[in-house]
Short mmCIF file of C-alpha atoms and ligand atoms in Angstrom, two decimals:
data_model
loop_
_atom_site.label_atom_id
_atom_site.label_comp_id
_atom_site.label_asym_id
_atom_site.label_seq_id
_atom_site.Cartn_x
_atom_site.Cartn_y
_atom_site.Cartn_z
CA UNK A 9 37.74 116.00 102.47
CA UNK A 10 38.82 114.99 105.98
CA UNK A 11 42.27 115.58 107.39
CA UNK A 12 44.17 112.36 106.89
CA UNK A 13 45.71 110.99 110.05
CA UNK A 14 49.16 109.52 109.63
CA UNK A 15 48.05 105.93 109.98
CA UNK A 16 45.95 106.59 106.88
CA UNK A 17 48.66 108.50 105.00
CA UNK A 18 49.45 107.21 101.53
CA UNK A 19 51.34 108.85 98.72
CA UNK A 20 48.89 109.96 96.04
CA UNK A 21 48.77 111.71 92.70
CA UNK A 22 46.99 114.99 91.96
CA UNK A 23 43.71 113.18 91.28
CA UNK A 24 43.85 111.51 94.70
CA UNK A 25 44.80 108.09 93.33
CA UNK A 26 47.00 106.16 95.75
CA UNK A 27 50.55 105.58 94.51
CA UNK A 28 51.70 102.04 95.22
CA UNK A 29 54.83 102.97 97.17
CA UNK A 30 55.05 102.64 100.98
CA UNK A 31 55.44 105.96 102.85
CA UNK A 32 59.02 105.95 104.09
CA UNK A 33 61.52 108.34 105.59
CA UNK A 34 61.76 111.98 104.55
CA UNK A 35 65.31 113.14 103.87
CA UNK A 36 65.77 116.90 104.02
CA UNK A 37 68.55 119.24 103.01
CA UNK A 38 69.19 122.38 105.03
CA UNK A 39 70.56 125.54 103.43
CA UNK A 40 70.06 124.90 99.71
CA UNK A 41 68.95 128.43 98.75
CA UNK A 42 71.37 131.31 99.29
CA UNK A 43 68.80 133.95 100.28
CA UNK A 44 67.38 131.67 102.98
CA UNK A 45 70.88 130.98 104.36
CA UNK A 46 71.33 134.74 104.70
CA UNK A 47 67.98 135.37 106.38
CA UNK A 48 68.89 132.96 109.21
CA UNK A 49 72.52 134.16 109.36
CA UNK A 50 73.81 130.69 108.62
CA UNK A 51 77.04 129.77 106.84
CA UNK A 52 77.01 128.29 103.33
CA UNK A 53 77.77 124.58 103.87
CA UNK A 54 80.58 123.02 101.83
CA UNK A 55 78.67 119.72 101.87
CA UNK A 56 74.86 119.36 101.91
CA UNK A 57 73.46 119.47 105.45
CA UNK A 58 71.14 116.46 105.78
CA UNK A 59 68.52 115.47 108.33
CA UNK A 60 65.66 112.96 108.40
CA UNK A 61 62.02 113.09 109.38
CA UNK A 62 60.36 109.72 110.14
CA UNK A 63 57.45 108.35 108.07
CA UNK A 64 55.10 109.49 110.85
CA UNK A 65 55.90 113.10 109.90
CA UNK A 66 53.91 112.67 106.68
CA UNK A 67 50.34 113.97 106.52
CA UNK A 68 48.30 114.90 103.50
CA UNK A 69 48.14 118.62 102.77
CA UNK A 70 44.39 118.83 102.78
CA UNK A 71 41.86 121.29 104.10
CA UNK A 72 43.72 121.78 107.36
CA UNK A 73 46.69 120.55 109.34
CA UNK A 74 47.85 120.78 112.95
CA UNK A 75 50.84 122.57 114.38
CA UNK A 76 52.27 121.89 117.86
CA UNK A 77 51.11 124.19 120.66
CA UNK A 78 53.13 125.69 123.52
CA UNK A 79 56.49 124.96 121.91
CA UNK A 80 57.24 128.42 120.53
CA UNK A 81 57.14 129.51 116.91
CA UNK A 82 56.32 126.93 114.23
CA UNK A 83 57.71 128.14 110.90
CA UNK A 84 56.66 127.47 107.32
CA UNK A 85 59.30 126.11 104.94
CA UNK A 86 57.81 125.37 101.52
CA UNK A 87 59.94 122.91 99.56
CA UNK A 88 59.92 120.95 96.33
CA UNK A 89 59.45 117.29 97.28
CA UNK A 90 60.70 114.28 95.36
CA UNK A 91 59.10 110.84 95.58
CA UNK A 92 61.66 108.05 95.16
CA UNK A 93 60.53 105.00 93.15
CA UNK A 94 63.63 102.77 93.13
CA UNK A 95 66.36 101.91 95.63
CA UNK A 96 69.38 104.21 95.38
CA UNK A 97 72.65 103.11 97.00
CA UNK A 98 75.88 104.89 96.13
CA UNK A 99 74.65 105.96 92.71
CA UNK A 100 76.13 108.61 90.47
CA UNK A 101 74.17 111.60 89.16
CA UNK A 102 73.32 109.91 85.84
CA UNK A 103 71.66 106.98 87.62
CA UNK A 104 69.18 109.11 89.54
CA UNK A 105 66.62 110.35 86.99
CA UNK A 106 64.73 107.12 86.29
CA UNK A 107 64.45 106.43 90.03
CA UNK A 108 62.16 109.45 90.59
CA UNK A 109 58.39 108.83 90.60
CA UNK A 110 57.48 112.50 90.62
CA UNK A 111 57.39 115.88 92.28
CA UNK A 112 55.17 117.65 94.80
CA UNK A 113 55.35 120.34 97.46
CA UNK A 114 55.77 119.89 101.18
CA UNK A 115 56.01 122.00 104.29
CA UNK A 116 59.09 121.26 106.38
CA UNK A 117 57.40 122.49 109.58
CA UNK A 118 60.04 123.71 111.99
CA UNK A 119 59.76 124.63 115.66
CA UNK A 120 62.20 127.53 115.32
CA UNK A 121 62.61 128.37 119.02
CA UNK A 122 63.24 124.71 119.83
CA UNK A 123 65.70 124.47 116.92
CA UNK A 124 67.59 127.59 118.01
CA UNK A 125 67.96 126.14 121.49
CA UNK A 126 69.15 122.77 120.11
CA UNK A 127 71.62 124.52 117.78
CA UNK A 128 73.08 126.49 120.68
CA UNK A 129 73.65 123.26 122.59
CA UNK A 130 75.06 121.47 119.55
CA UNK A 131 72.24 118.92 119.70
CA UNK A 132 70.43 117.16 116.81
CA UNK A 133 67.29 118.80 115.42
CA UNK A 134 64.70 116.02 115.63
CA UNK A 135 62.64 117.64 118.40
CA UNK A 136 62.28 120.72 116.20
CA UNK A 137 61.72 119.08 112.83
CA UNK A 138 60.75 115.42 113.10
CA UNK A 139 57.56 115.49 115.17
CA UNK A 140 54.44 113.66 113.96
CA UNK A 141 52.74 115.74 111.28
CA UNK A 142 55.84 117.87 110.62
CA UNK A 143 55.68 117.15 106.88
CA UNK A 144 52.30 118.06 105.34
CA UNK A 145 52.67 117.09 101.68
CA UNK A 146 50.77 117.46 98.40
CA UNK A 147 49.97 114.87 95.78
CA UNK A 148 52.73 114.12 93.29
CA UNK A 149 53.05 115.04 89.60
CA UNK A 150 54.49 112.19 87.53
CA UNK A 151 58.06 113.10 86.59
CA UNK A 152 57.42 112.64 82.87
CA UNK A 153 54.88 115.49 83.06
CA UNK A 154 57.50 117.97 84.26
CA UNK A 155 59.76 118.96 81.39
CA UNK A 156 62.51 120.54 83.49
CA UNK A 157 62.26 119.88 87.24
CA UNK A 158 65.34 122.04 87.69
CA UNK A 159 63.35 125.07 86.52
CA UNK A 160 60.00 124.99 88.28
CA UNK A 161 58.51 127.80 90.33
CA UNK A 162 56.60 127.42 93.58
CA UNK A 163 55.13 129.73 96.17
CA UNK A 164 53.40 129.95 99.51
CA UNK A 165 50.84 132.61 100.33
CA UNK A 166 49.69 133.15 103.91
CA UNK A 167 46.37 134.95 104.30
CA UNK A 168 46.60 136.20 100.72
CA UNK A 169 50.15 137.59 101.01
CA UNK A 170 53.11 135.97 99.24
CA UNK A 171 55.45 134.76 101.98
CA UNK A 172 57.76 132.43 100.04
CA UNK A 173 58.54 132.26 96.36
CA UNK A 174 61.18 130.05 94.83
CA UNK A 175 62.42 128.35 91.71
CA UNK A 176 64.30 125.05 91.68
CA UNK A 177 66.91 126.64 89.38
CA UNK A 178 68.20 128.56 92.43
CA UNK A 179 69.16 125.43 94.39
CA UNK A 180 72.82 125.31 95.40
CA UNK A 181 72.81 121.51 95.03
CA UNK A 182 70.68 120.28 92.11
CA UNK A 183 68.05 117.57 92.53
CA UNK A 184 70.03 114.76 90.91
CA UNK A 185 73.26 115.73 92.67
CA UNK A 186 71.40 115.80 95.98
CA UNK A 187 69.95 112.30 95.55
CA UNK A 188 73.35 110.98 94.49
CA UNK A 189 75.00 112.64 97.49
CA UNK A 190 72.42 111.26 99.95
CA UNK A 191 72.87 107.76 98.49
CA UNK A 192 76.59 107.83 99.34
CA UNK A 193 75.65 107.89 103.05
CA UNK A 194 72.48 105.79 103.19
CA UNK A 195 70.06 104.04 100.85
CA UNK A 196 67.00 105.79 99.53
CA UNK A 197 64.15 103.29 99.27
CA UNK A 198 61.02 103.26 97.10
CA UNK A 199 58.46 105.46 98.87
CA UNK A 200 61.04 107.69 100.54
CA UNK A 201 60.66 111.42 100.03
CA UNK A 202 63.44 113.98 99.60
CA UNK A 203 62.83 117.65 100.44
CA UNK A 204 65.12 119.98 98.54
CA UNK A 205 65.41 123.01 100.80
CA UNK A 206 63.45 126.18 101.33
CA UNK A 207 63.77 129.61 99.71
CA UNK A 208 63.69 132.73 101.88
CA UNK A 209 60.56 133.87 103.65
CA UNK A 210 60.28 131.49 106.60
CA UNK A 211 58.15 132.79 109.43
CA UNK A 212 55.71 131.78 112.16
CA UNK A 213 52.41 130.11 111.34
CA UNK A 214 49.38 130.90 113.47
CA UNK A 215 46.19 128.96 114.08
CA UNK A 216 43.57 129.90 111.45
CA UNK A 217 46.17 131.08 108.90
CA UNK A 218 44.96 130.36 105.36
CA UNK A 219 47.70 128.95 103.15
CA UNK A 220 47.82 128.84 99.36
CA UNK A 221 50.50 126.56 97.97
CA UNK A 222 51.31 126.58 94.28
CA UNK A 223 53.55 124.54 92.00
CA UNK A 224 53.52 126.86 89.00
CA UNK A 225 51.80 125.31 86.02
CA UNK A 226 50.68 122.22 87.91
CA UNK A 227 48.50 122.82 90.94
CA UNK A 228 47.36 125.21 93.65
CA UNK A 229 46.21 123.93 97.04
CA UNK A 230 44.56 125.84 99.84
CA UNK A 231 44.71 124.73 103.44
CA UNK A 232 44.38 126.15 106.95
CA UNK A 233 46.36 125.85 110.15
CA UNK A 234 44.15 124.16 112.75
ZN1 ZN B 24 63.65 122.83 105.27
#
């Protein structure tokens, strides 16, 4: 399989079938797992910390993906990803469930040195997190096939070693509460993706690193940093 360039990116299921939803924005939450907040010495937010990657951040997690060069460390952040199927504007928690197409895994690639510099200056994070290709993403599992999305394990191995391991039950803000919260500020559209935060274990990726990404009970993908 060839690396999919963004212009060719489409959402797809685990069998590679294209999902008929237009790739949209990627809404991310920062600091949704306590252990990760501690590893970066951040404060626990009293409201979810949100940021957005553009649709051009999406690339298929396939045999390999690119990371930026000469911009300092590029960190892995493995995250449970949600594919939105219906518009959500100012909805309550109960209205969220039937608007979810399914679940996958994504890497919220982060230029950590750039981000640290932006944070120090009080600037937005887009240069560190929203670059083209900053969201390599798996195929999606139909939501009806996941009995309890709020109790699903996932992991990232780098060169055979477990680097990140998480379970959605450890989220500070649950999936449905997160989508409801986002929808109070701006509309989620069909084809948008929501990333739900990363567990601890972020660290620099290097060219030629072999990654193994697993959604426990559903799929394992292997890929390489180009
Ligand atoms: Zn993240």
